Amino acid sequence: MRSALGRGTSTSTIPRTEVRVSTAAPAVGLTIAVVSIGIFMTILDLFIVNVAFPAIQRDFAGTSLSGLSWILNGYAIVFAALLVPAGRLADRSGQKRGFLFGLILFTVASALCAAATGPVTLVAARVLQAAGAAALTPTSLALLLNAVPAERRPWAIGIWTAVGAMAAAAGPTIGGLLVSASWRWVFLVNVPIGVVSSLVAARVLREHRNDASDRRPDLLGALFLTAAIAALALGLVEGPDWGWGSARIVGAFAAAVAFAAGFAWRSARHPSPIVEPALLRVRSFATATVAALLFNAAFAIMLLSLVQFMSGVWGYSALRTGLAISPGPLVVSLIATRGQALARRWGSAQVAVLGTLLFAAGGIFWSANLGLQRDYAADLLPGLLVAGLGFAFALPVLLTTATRSLPPQRFATGSAVVTMARQIGTVLGVSLLIVFLDNAGGDVIGAFHESWRVMAAVAGAAALACAALWRGSAVAKSEQGR
């Protein structure tokens, strides 16, 4: 089978086995509703925790900014590290089972976050929350893709992305309202949603699993992968504090390389690897995954920098900050499904290039206009709308491109790989921003301007990766015409 956008890279070595499902067949609409509630909750949590970050910082006064960044980065590290093992196990033991496990764990961990008595206990609870999200996220997309026929999967991914965007649009406003009472409410809000969602999901979701996966997945390879991602993220997060040339940072990056090599070695030899090497040889999948990593790094810089800028420089309250950010995600929720229509008319890669360049334009606009004088309508809002439009075009297309070349029994694993790459991008983006803000000195405005220029550059790099998809599509069409 040919990759949808690549140079005829075969996926025939990925096992295409019978998928066993339960006999119950709920309506597609019910399945979409249930998995959307789960993804809505995880995305909502991402945005409201970012809005709550300044309030948490004030409550835990005396803890450094880099130390508090573990509230965000500790979550991202564990989320990224566990995504692929969780997705692979779900492909084998059941995607519904994995979804329910993740939903329940995420709900319990949210309650523990709300009860945290200090930074250490909050980070520990966030780690558990991340483990739940790692089981929940890839299975939500896999269950959705399995519920619709192949020709409607781009539409389904657009819905999945639009739901996330609606959570993102609501998150800043809801977060601002909750933080005005206490930052602990940004975690407590997950508890009733999670309880109700778990009860409904247990009744309406249909199980999917791969019958041929009778061997236990490579647990040592999963450990190597987890350690590689954790070591890489540790080096990125602590580099500013420990020193980029220090023995600890060099050791962290060396360990990441060594563990990654061990993971590659195990994957090539184990009869049931966590990620089959053939999966990564699908060019459209691999290229779209790289583009998603870069794009998420740019997005992470944008989100946290705007929250920090409006609260720290302009003196906005949490509620006002949330309201100010919400137009960008609102644009995404309105446009996300329309991006797929443009992709069918112009080509997926072309729309992804356009989206990433529009996102970069938002960063360039802010670096040229934002300053001490507060003029939201003229200096911040236009960039937010342009960046939101770019996000709506880029991300759904990248997710569709990454998954549509894969067999159904690898939907959870494949979507986990893409989401893992996006979370590594999040860690990279947050870490880069912390570097700029920690070394700002007296020029805080200059540090923000530099971060937005870097955001634009990283989004530009994502555009180059999307252009490689464009070139691959042209090559494939040329070969087919011969």
PDB file of N, CA and C in Angstrom, residues 331-427:
ATOM      1  N   VAL A 331     -11.618  30.983  16.958  1.00  0.00           N
ATOM      2  CA  VAL A 331     -11.427  30.907  15.509  1.00  0.00           C
ATOM      3  C   VAL A 331     -11.147  29.467  15.096  1.00  0.00           C
ATOM      4  N   VAL A 332     -10.323  28.767  15.884  1.00  0.00           N
ATOM      5  CA  VAL A 332      -9.993  27.373  15.560  1.00  0.00           C
ATOM      6  C   VAL A 332     -11.254  26.516  15.563  1.00  0.00           C
ATOM      7  N   SER A 333     -12.101  26.683  16.587  1.00  0.00           N
ATOM      8  CA  SER A 333     -13.304  25.863  16.678  1.00  0.00           C
ATOM      9  C   SER A 333     -14.260  26.117  15.514  1.00  0.00           C
ATOM     10  N   LEU A 334     -14.263  27.329  14.976  1.00  0.00           N
ATOM     11  CA  LEU A 334     -15.154  27.659  13.860  1.00  0.00           C
ATOM     12  C   LEU A 334     -14.601  27.209  12.508  1.00  0.00           C
ATOM     13  N   ILE A 335     -13.276  27.146  12.383  1.00  0.00           N
ATOM     14  CA  ILE A 335     -12.644  26.934  11.074  1.00  0.00           C
ATOM     15  C   ILE A 335     -12.100  25.522  10.902  1.00  0.00           C
ATOM     16  N   ALA A 336     -11.851  24.781  12.004  1.00  0.00           N
ATOM     17  CA  ALA A 336     -11.092  23.527  11.920  1.00  0.00           C
ATOM     18  C   ALA A 336     -11.663  22.547  10.909  1.00  0.00           C
ATOM     19  N   THR A 337     -12.976  22.345  10.901  1.00  0.00           N
ATOM     20  CA  THR A 337     -13.547  21.372   9.965  1.00  0.00           C
ATOM     21  C   THR A 337     -13.497  21.868   8.523  1.00  0.00           C
ATOM     22  N   ARG A 338     -13.431  23.186   8.313  1.00  0.00           N
ATOM     23  CA  ARG A 338     -13.375  23.727   6.950  1.00  0.00           C
ATOM     24  C   ARG A 338     -11.997  23.566   6.323  1.00  0.00           C
ATOM     25  N   GLY A 339     -10.976  23.411   7.185  1.00  0.00           N
ATOM     26  CA  GLY A 339      -9.638  23.195   6.654  1.00  0.00           C
ATOM     27  C   GLY A 339      -9.550  21.930   5.828  1.00  0.00           C
ATOM     28  N   GLN A 340     -10.324  20.888   6.210  1.00  0.00           N
ATOM     29  CA  GLN A 340     -10.305  19.641   5.464  1.00  0.00           C
ATOM     30  C   GLN A 340     -10.903  19.830   4.072  1.00  0.00           C
ATOM     31  N   ALA A 341     -11.932  20.690   3.953  1.00  0.00           N
ATOM     32  CA  ALA A 341     -12.501  20.972   2.631  1.00  0.00           C
ATOM     33  C   ALA A 341     -11.475  21.654   1.735  1.00  0.00           C
ATOM     34  N   LEU A 342     -10.719  22.581   2.301  1.00  0.00           N
ATOM     35  CA  LEU A 342      -9.654  23.230   1.532  1.00  0.00           C
ATOM     36  C   LEU A 342      -8.577  22.222   1.147  1.00  0.00           C
ATOM     37  N   ALA A 343      -8.285  21.291   2.057  1.00  0.00           N
ATOM     38  CA  ALA A 343      -7.267  20.277   1.765  1.00  0.00           C
ATOM     39  C   ALA A 343      -7.682  19.407   0.587  1.00  0.00           C
ATOM     40  N   ARG A 344      -8.976  19.080   0.502  1.00  0.00           N
ATOM     41  CA  ARG A 344      -9.440  18.271  -0.632  1.00  0.00           C
ATOM     42  C   ARG A 344      -9.346  19.056  -1.943  1.00  0.00           C
ATOM     43  N   ARG A 345      -9.500  20.369  -1.871  1.00  0.00           N
ATOM     44  CA  ARG A 345      -9.462  21.187  -3.082  1.00  0.00           C
ATOM     45  C   ARG A 345      -8.035  21.541  -3.484  1.00  0.00           C
ATOM     46  N   TRP A 346      -7.216  21.939  -2.524  1.00  0.00           N
ATOM     47  CA  TRP A 346      -5.866  22.424  -2.829  1.00  0.00           C
ATOM     48  C   TRP A 346      -4.786  21.375  -2.611  1.00  0.00           C
ATOM     49  N   GLY A 347      -5.033  20.438  -1.695  1.00  0.00           N
ATOM     50  CA  GLY A 347      -4.010  19.484  -1.293  1.00  0.00           C
ATOM     51  C   GLY A 347      -3.671  19.677   0.178  1.00  0.00           C
ATOM     52  N   SER A 348      -3.479  18.573   0.897  1.00  0.00           N
ATOM     53  CA  SER A 348      -3.223  18.635   2.335  1.00  0.00           C
ATOM     54  C   SER A 348      -1.962  19.418   2.668  1.00  0.00           C
ATOM     55  N   ALA A 349      -0.879  19.123   1.951  1.00  0.00           N
ATOM     56  CA  ALA A 349       0.392  19.777   2.261  1.00  0.00           C
ATOM     57  C   ALA A 349       0.303  21.278   2.043  1.00  0.00           C
ATOM     58  N   GLN A 350      -0.370  21.703   0.976  1.00  0.00           N
ATOM     59  CA  GLN A 350      -0.493  23.134   0.687  1.00  0.00           C
ATOM     60  C   GLN A 350      -1.227  23.856   1.819  1.00  0.00           C
ATOM     61  N   VAL A 351      -2.308  23.251   2.316  1.00  0.00           N
ATOM     62  CA  VAL A 351      -3.062  23.878   3.405  1.00  0.00           C
ATOM     63  C   VAL A 351      -2.230  23.898   4.687  1.00  0.00           C
ATOM     64  N   ALA A 352      -1.466  22.833   4.946  1.00  0.00           N
ATOM     65  CA  ALA A 352      -0.613  22.804   6.134  1.00  0.00           C
ATOM     66  C   ALA A 352       0.467  23.877   6.063  1.00  0.00           C
ATOM     67  N   VAL A 353       1.069  24.073   4.885  1.00  0.00           N
ATOM     68  CA  VAL A 353       2.064  25.140   4.716  1.00  0.00           C
ATOM     69  C   VAL A 353       1.430  26.497   4.992  1.00  0.00           C
ATOM     70  N   LEU A 354       0.254  26.730   4.425  1.00  0.00           N
ATOM     71  CA  LEU A 354      -0.442  27.994   4.653  1.00  0.00           C
ATOM     72  C   LEU A 354      -0.713  28.206   6.143  1.00  0.00           C
ATOM     73  N   GLY A 355      -1.179  27.169   6.825  1.00  0.00           N
ATOM     74  CA  GLY A 355      -1.497  27.298   8.235  1.00  0.00           C
ATOM     75  C   GLY A 355      -0.287  27.622   9.087  1.00  0.00           C
ATOM     76  N   THR A 356       0.814  26.919   8.870  1.00  0.00           N
ATOM     77  CA  THR A 356       2.016  27.173   9.670  1.00  0.00           C
ATOM     78  C   THR A 356       2.581  28.572   9.407  1.00  0.00           C
ATOM     79  N   LEU A 357       2.501  29.048   8.170  1.00  0.00           N
ATOM     80  CA  LEU A 357       2.986  30.399   7.865  1.00  0.00           C
ATOM     81  C   LEU A 357       2.092  31.466   8.495  1.00  0.00           C
ATOM     82  N   LEU A 358       0.784  31.238   8.494  1.00  0.00           N
ATOM     83  CA  LEU A 358      -0.110  32.180   9.173  1.00  0.00           C
ATOM     84  C   LEU A 358       0.194  32.223  10.671  1.00  0.00           C
ATOM     85  N   PHE A 359       0.453  31.063  11.253  1.00  0.00           N
ATOM     86  CA  PHE A 359       0.790  31.013  12.677  1.00  0.00           C
ATOM     87  C   PHE A 359       2.074  31.792  12.952  1.00  0.00           C
ATOM     88  N   ALA A 360       3.056  31.624  12.086  1.00  0.00           N
ATOM     89  CA  ALA A 360       4.312  32.379  12.227  1.00  0.00           C
ATOM     90  C   ALA A 360       4.055  33.879  12.117  1.00  0.00           C
ATOM     91  N   ALA A 361       3.135  34.274  11.234  1.00  0.00           N
ATOM     92  CA  ALA A 361       2.834  35.691  11.056  1.00  0.00           C
ATOM     93  C   ALA A 361       2.303  36.310  12.340  1.00  0.00           C
ATOM     94  N   GLY A 362       1.555  35.535  13.136  1.00  0.00           N
ATOM     95  CA  GLY A 362       1.082  36.048  14.417  1.00  0.00           C
ATOM     96  C   GLY A 362       2.226  36.428  15.331  1.00  0.00           C
ATOM     97  N   GLY A 363       3.260  35.580  15.410  1.00  0.00           N
ATOM     98  CA  GLY A 363       4.421  35.892  16.243  1.00  0.00           C
ATOM     99  C   GLY A 363       5.174  37.118  15.750  1.00  0.00           C
ATOM    100  N   ILE A 364       5.328  37.235  14.437  1.00  0.00           N
ATOM    101  CA  ILE A 364       6.011  38.404  13.873  1.00  0.00           C
ATOM    102  C   ILE A 364       5.231  39.684  14.198  1.00  0.00           C
ATOM    103  N   PHE A 365       3.910  39.613  14.110  1.00  0.00           N
ATOM    104  CA  PHE A 365       3.073  40.781  14.418  1.00  0.00           C
ATOM    105  C   PHE A 365       3.277  41.227  15.864  1.00  0.00           C
ATOM    106  N   TRP A 366       3.256  40.284  16.812  1.00  0.00           N
ATOM    107  CA  TRP A 366       3.414  40.656  18.221  1.00  0.00           C
ATOM    108  C   TRP A 366       4.802  41.221  18.498  1.00  0.00           C
ATOM    109  N   SER A 367       5.829  40.629  17.902  1.00  0.00           N
ATOM    110  CA  SER A 367       7.182  41.129  18.151  1.00  0.00           C
ATOM    111  C   SER A 367       7.360  42.549  17.642  1.00  0.00           C
ATOM    112  N   ALA A 368       6.565  42.951  16.651  1.00  0.00           N
ATOM    113  CA  ALA A 368       6.667  44.298  16.094  1.00  0.00           C
ATOM    114  C   ALA A 368       5.757  45.303  16.787  1.00  0.00           C
ATOM    115  N   ASN A 369       4.748  44.837  17.539  1.00  0.00           N
ATOM    116  CA  ASN A 369       3.729  45.772  18.024  1.00  0.00           C
ATOM    117  C   ASN A 369       3.534  45.801  19.532  1.00  0.00           C
ATOM    118  N   LEU A 370       3.649  44.671  20.216  1.00  0.00           N
ATOM    119  CA  LEU A 370       3.324  44.657  21.639  1.00  0.00           C
ATOM    120  C   LEU A 370       4.376  45.358  22.472  1.00  0.00           C
ATOM    121  N   GLY A 371       3.928  46.144  23.451  1.00  0.00           N
ATOM    122  CA  GLY A 371       4.834  46.867  24.340  1.00  0.00           C
ATOM    123  C   GLY A 371       4.135  47.199  25.634  1.00  0.00           C
ATOM    124  N   LEU A 372       4.683  48.151  26.370  1.00  0.00           N
ATOM    125  CA  LEU A 372       4.135  48.526  27.669  1.00  0.00           C
ATOM    126  C   LEU A 372       2.747  49.153  27.556  1.00  0.00           C
ATOM    127  N   GLN A 373       2.503  49.888  26.474  1.00  0.00           N
ATOM    128  CA  GLN A 373       1.209  50.524  26.294  1.00  0.00           C
ATOM    129  C   GLN A 373       0.149  49.483  25.961  1.00  0.00           C
ATOM    130  N   ARG A 374      -0.937  49.494  26.710  1.00  0.00           N
ATOM    131  CA  ARG A 374      -1.975  48.480  26.544  1.00  0.00           C
ATOM    132  C   ARG A 374      -2.956  48.906  25.449  1.00  0.00           C
ATOM    133  N   ASP A 375      -2.879  48.212  24.332  1.00  0.00           N
ATOM    134  CA  ASP A 375      -3.824  48.436  23.236  1.00  0.00           C
ATOM    135  C   ASP A 375      -4.163  47.074  22.646  1.00  0.00           C
ATOM    136  N   TYR A 376      -5.088  46.383  23.320  1.00  0.00           N
ATOM    137  CA  TYR A 376      -5.411  45.005  22.963  1.00  0.00           C
ATOM    138  C   TYR A 376      -5.933  44.889  21.541  1.00  0.00           C
ATOM    139  N   ALA A 377      -6.869  45.764  21.166  1.00  0.00           N
ATOM    140  CA  ALA A 377      -7.532  45.642  19.864  1.00  0.00           C
ATOM    141  C   ALA A 377      -6.573  45.847  18.713  1.00  0.00           C
ATOM    142  N   ALA A 378      -5.612  46.739  18.879  1.00  0.00           N
ATOM    143  CA  ALA A 378      -4.698  47.048  17.775  1.00  0.00           C
ATOM    144  C   ALA A 378      -3.436  46.203  17.790  1.00  0.00           C
ATOM    145  N   ASP A 379      -2.927  45.875  18.978  1.00  0.00           N
ATOM    146  CA  ASP A 379      -1.594  45.281  19.072  1.00  0.00           C
ATOM    147  C   ASP A 379      -1.577  43.786  19.375  1.00  0.00           C
ATOM    148  N   LEU A 380      -2.643  43.238  19.964  1.00  0.00           N
ATOM    149  CA  LEU A 380      -2.628  41.819  20.329  1.00  0.00           C
ATOM    150  C   LEU A 380      -3.669  41.009  19.561  1.00  0.00           C
ATOM    151  N   LEU A 381      -4.885  41.503  19.468  1.00  0.00           N
ATOM    152  CA  LEU A 381      -5.973  40.745  18.869  1.00  0.00           C
ATOM    153  C   LEU A 381      -5.718  40.339  17.414  1.00  0.00           C
ATOM    154  N   PRO A 382      -5.208  41.230  16.536  1.00  0.00           N
ATOM    155  CA  PRO A 382      -5.001  40.793  15.137  1.00  0.00           C
ATOM    156  C   PRO A 382      -4.072  39.593  15.025  1.00  0.00           C
ATOM    157  N   GLY A 383      -2.977  39.593  15.778  1.00  0.00           N
ATOM    158  CA  GLY A 383      -2.062  38.452  15.751  1.00  0.00           C
ATOM    159  C   GLY A 383      -2.712  37.191  16.271  1.00  0.00           C
ATOM    160  N   LEU A 384      -3.576  37.340  17.285  1.00  0.00           N
ATOM    161  CA  LEU A 384      -4.266  36.186  17.848  1.00  0.00           C
ATOM    162  C   LEU A 384      -5.221  35.555  16.833  1.00  0.00           C
ATOM    163  N   LEU A 385      -5.925  36.389  16.085  1.00  0.00           N
ATOM    164  CA  LEU A 385      -6.858  35.876  15.074  1.00  0.00           C
ATOM    165  C   LEU A 385      -6.121  35.190  13.924  1.00  0.00           C
ATOM    166  N   VAL A 386      -5.018  35.800  13.485  1.00  0.00           N
ATOM    167  CA  VAL A 386      -4.236  35.206  12.394  1.00  0.00           C
ATOM    168  C   VAL A 386      -3.628  33.874  12.843  1.00  0.00           C
ATOM    169  N   ALA A 387      -3.066  33.848  14.069  1.00  0.00           N
ATOM    170  CA  ALA A 387      -2.482  32.607  14.581  1.00  0.00           C
ATOM    171  C   ALA A 387      -3.547  31.530  14.760  1.00  0.00           C
ATOM    172  N   GLY A 388      -4.748  31.926  15.224  1.00  0.00           N
ATOM    173  CA  GLY A 388      -5.835  30.962  15.362  1.00  0.00           C
ATOM    174  C   GLY A 388      -6.242  30.368  14.031  1.00  0.00           C
ATOM    175  N   LEU A 389      -6.306  31.213  13.013  1.00  0.00           N
ATOM    176  CA  LEU A 389      -6.624  30.724  11.669  1.00  0.00           C
ATOM    177  C   LEU A 389      -5.558  29.750  11.179  1.00  0.00           C
ATOM    178  N   GLY A 390      -4.297  30.071  11.422  1.00  0.00           N
ATOM    179  CA  GLY A 390      -3.213  29.178  11.028  1.00  0.00           C
ATOM    180  C   GLY A 390      -3.287  27.839  11.735  1.00  0.00           C
ATOM    181  N   PHE A 391      -3.587  27.869  13.038  1.00  0.00           N
ATOM    182  CA  PHE A 391      -3.726  26.627  13.800  1.00  0.00           C
ATOM    183  C   PHE A 391      -4.848  25.772  13.227  1.00  0.00           C
ATOM    184  N   ALA A 392      -5.982  26.413  12.893  1.00  0.00           N
ATOM    185  CA  ALA A 392      -7.137  25.685  12.362  1.00  0.00           C
ATOM    186  C   ALA A 392      -6.820  25.005  11.045  1.00  0.00           C
ATOM    187  N   PHE A 393      -5.984  25.611  10.222  1.00  0.00           N
ATOM    188  CA  PHE A 393      -5.612  25.008   8.953  1.00  0.00           C
ATOM    189  C   PHE A 393      -4.559  23.915   9.127  1.00  0.00           C
ATOM    190  N   ALA A 394      -3.588  24.146  10.006  1.00  0.00           N
ATOM    191  CA  ALA A 394      -2.417  23.278  10.058  1.00  0.00           C
ATOM    192  C   ALA A 394      -2.657  21.970  10.803  1.00  0.00           C
ATOM    193  N   LEU A 395      -3.137  22.047  12.039  1.00  0.00           N
ATOM    194  CA  LEU A 395      -3.123  20.852  12.882  1.00  0.00           C
ATOM    195  C   LEU A 395      -4.047  19.739  12.400  1.00  0.00           C
ATOM    196  N   PRO A 396      -5.328  20.005  12.050  1.00  0.00           N
ATOM    197  CA  PRO A 396      -6.158  18.890  11.576  1.00  0.00           C
ATOM    198  C   PRO A 396      -5.576  18.194  10.353  1.00  0.00           C
ATOM    199  N   VAL A 397      -4.994  18.980   9.439  1.00  0.00           N
ATOM    200  CA  VAL A 397      -4.408  18.395   8.235  1.00  0.00           C
ATOM    201  C   VAL A 397      -3.211  17.527   8.588  1.00  0.00           C
ATOM    202  N   LEU A 398      -2.375  17.985   9.518  1.00  0.00           N
ATOM    203  CA  LEU A 398      -1.209  17.199   9.928  1.00  0.00           C
ATOM    204  C   LEU A 398      -1.655  15.886  10.581  1.00  0.00           C
ATOM    205  N   LEU A 399      -2.683  15.932  11.427  1.00  0.00           N
ATOM    206  CA  LEU A 399      -3.164  14.715  12.069  1.00  0.00           C
ATOM    207  C   LEU A 399      -3.751  13.738  11.047  1.00  0.00           C
ATOM    208  N   THR A 400      -4.500  14.274  10.093  1.00  0.00           N
ATOM    209  CA  THR A 400      -5.069  13.415   9.045  1.00  0.00           C
ATOM    210  C   THR A 400      -3.969  12.771   8.222  1.00  0.00           C
ATOM    211  N   THR A 401      -2.989  13.566   7.817  1.00  0.00           N
ATOM    212  CA  THR A 401      -1.892  13.061   6.995  1.00  0.00           C
ATOM    213  C   THR A 401      -1.113  11.979   7.726  1.00  0.00           C
ATOM    214  N   ALA A 402      -0.919  12.170   9.033  1.00  0.00           N
ATOM    215  CA  ALA A 402      -0.119  11.221   9.808  1.00  0.00           C
ATOM    216  C   ALA A 402      -0.828   9.882   9.975  1.00  0.00           C
ATOM    217  N   THR A 403      -2.157   9.891  10.084  1.00  0.00           N
ATOM    218  CA  THR A 403      -2.860   8.653  10.439  1.00  0.00           C
ATOM    219  C   THR A 403      -3.488   7.912   9.266  1.00  0.00           C
ATOM    220  N   ARG A 404      -3.735   8.587   8.136  1.00  0.00           N
ATOM    221  CA  ARG A 404      -4.535   7.929   7.113  1.00  0.00           C
ATOM    222  C   ARG A 404      -3.786   6.837   6.352  1.00  0.00           C
ATOM    223  N   SER A 405      -2.472   6.746   6.499  1.00  0.00           N
ATOM    224  CA  SER A 405      -1.740   5.670   5.834  1.00  0.00           C
ATOM    225  C   SER A 405      -1.610   4.428   6.706  1.00  0.00           C
ATOM    226  N   LEU A 406      -2.173   4.465   7.930  1.00  0.00           N
ATOM    227  CA  LEU A 406      -1.959   3.374   8.867  1.00  0.00           C
ATOM    228  C   LEU A 406      -3.140   2.414   8.867  1.00  0.00           C
ATOM    229  N   PRO A 407      -2.893   1.123   9.146  1.00  0.00           N
ATOM    230  CA  PRO A 407      -3.997   0.169   9.276  1.00  0.00           C
ATOM    231  C   PRO A 407      -4.781   0.445  10.555  1.00  0.00           C
ATOM    232  N   PRO A 408      -6.071   0.087  10.598  1.00  0.00           N
ATOM    233  CA  PRO A 408      -6.900   0.412  11.764  1.00  0.00           C
ATOM    234  C   PRO A 408      -6.352  -0.119  13.077  1.00  0.00           C
ATOM    235  N   GLN A 409      -5.703  -1.292  13.071  1.00  0.00           N
ATOM    236  CA  GLN A 409      -5.213  -1.842  14.321  1.00  0.00           C
ATOM    237  C   GLN A 409      -3.999  -1.111  14.866  1.00  0.00           C
ATOM    238  N   ARG A 410      -3.528  -0.071  14.146  1.00  0.00           N
ATOM    239  CA  ARG A 410      -2.425   0.744  14.642  1.00  0.00           C
ATOM    240  C   ARG A 410      -2.850   2.201  14.819  1.00  0.00           C
ATOM    241  N   PHE A 411      -4.160   2.477  14.830  1.00  0.00           N
ATOM    242  CA  PHE A 411      -4.608   3.847  15.027  1.00  0.00           C
ATOM    243  C   PHE A 411      -4.162   4.395  16.389  1.00  0.00           C
ATOM    244  N   ALA A 412      -4.323   3.605  17.447  1.00  0.00           N
ATOM    245  CA  ALA A 412      -3.955   4.092  18.776  1.00  0.00           C
ATOM    246  C   ALA A 412      -2.451   4.316  18.874  1.00  0.00           C
ATOM    247  N   THR A 413      -1.661   3.350  18.366  1.00  0.00           N
ATOM    248  CA  THR A 413      -0.208   3.506  18.407  1.00  0.00           C
ATOM    249  C   THR A 413       0.237   4.700  17.568  1.00  0.00           C
ATOM    250  N   GLY A 414      -0.285   4.803  16.339  1.00  0.00           N
ATOM    251  CA  GLY A 414       0.121   5.891  15.462  1.00  0.00           C
ATOM    252  C   GLY A 414      -0.245   7.253  16.020  1.00  0.00           C
ATOM    253  N   SER A 415      -1.485   7.396  16.531  1.00  0.00           N
ATOM    254  CA  SER A 415      -1.871   8.680  17.096  1.00  0.00           C
ATOM    255  C   SER A 415      -1.079   8.976  18.361  1.00  0.00           C
ATOM    256  N   ALA A 416      -0.669   7.932  19.088  1.00  0.00           N
ATOM    257  CA  ALA A 416       0.171   8.132  20.272  1.00  0.00           C
ATOM    258  C   ALA A 416       1.549   8.670  19.885  1.00  0.00           C
ATOM    259  N   VAL A 417       2.123   8.154  18.792  1.00  0.00           N
ATOM    260  CA  VAL A 417       3.430   8.652  18.340  1.00  0.00           C
ATOM    261  C   VAL A 417       3.338  10.136  17.979  1.00  0.00           C
ATOM    262  N   VAL A 418       2.282  10.502  17.253  1.00  0.00           N
ATOM    263  CA  VAL A 418       2.116  11.909  16.864  1.00  0.00           C
ATOM    264  C   VAL A 418       1.920  12.784  18.097  1.00  0.00           C
ATOM    265  N   THR A 419       1.087  12.340  19.024  1.00  0.00           N
ATOM    266  CA  THR A 419       0.839  13.129  20.229  1.00  0.00           C
ATOM    267  C   THR A 419       2.087  13.213  21.089  1.00  0.00           C
ATOM    268  N   MET A 420       2.866  12.119  21.146  1.00  0.00           N
ATOM    269  CA  MET A 420       4.137  12.155  21.867  1.00  0.00           C
ATOM    270  C   MET A 420       5.055  13.224  21.280  1.00  0.00           C
ATOM    271  N   ALA A 421       5.144  13.259  19.961  1.00  0.00           N
ATOM    272  CA  ALA A 421       5.992  14.270  19.323  1.00  0.00           C
ATOM    273  C   ALA A 421       5.493  15.669  19.648  1.00  0.00           C
ATOM    274  N   ARG A 422       4.180  15.856  19.665  1.00  0.00           N
ATOM    275  CA  ARG A 422       3.631  17.165  20.000  1.00  0.00           C
ATOM    276  C   ARG A 422       3.974  17.555  21.429  1.00  0.00           C
ATOM    277  N   GLN A 423       3.966  16.595  22.350  1.00  0.00           N
ATOM    278  CA  GLN A 423       4.301  16.920  23.739  1.00  0.00           C
ATOM    279  C   GLN A 423       5.780  17.226  23.908  1.00  0.00           C
ATOM    280  N   ILE A 424       6.638  16.525  23.160  1.00  0.00           N
ATOM    281  CA  ILE A 424       8.058  16.893  23.175  1.00  0.00           C
ATOM    282  C   ILE A 424       8.212  18.322  22.681  1.00  0.00           C
ATOM    283  N   GLY A 425       7.437  18.687  21.653  1.00  0.00           N
ATOM    284  CA  GLY A 425       7.447  20.068  21.185  1.00  0.00           C
ATOM    285  C   GLY A 425       6.997  21.032  22.260  1.00  0.00           C
ATOM    286  N   THR A 426       5.983  20.648  23.051  1.00  0.00           N
ATOM    287  CA  THR A 426       5.520  21.507  24.148  1.00  0.00           C
ATOM    288  C   THR A 426       6.625  21.743  25.161  1.00  0.00           C
ATOM    289  N   VAL A 427       7.327  20.678  25.556  1.00  0.00           N
ATOM    290  CA  VAL A 427       8.441  20.820  26.506  1.00  0.00           C
ATOM    291  C   VAL A 427       9.512  21.738  25.928  1.00  0.00           C
TER     292      VAL A 427
END
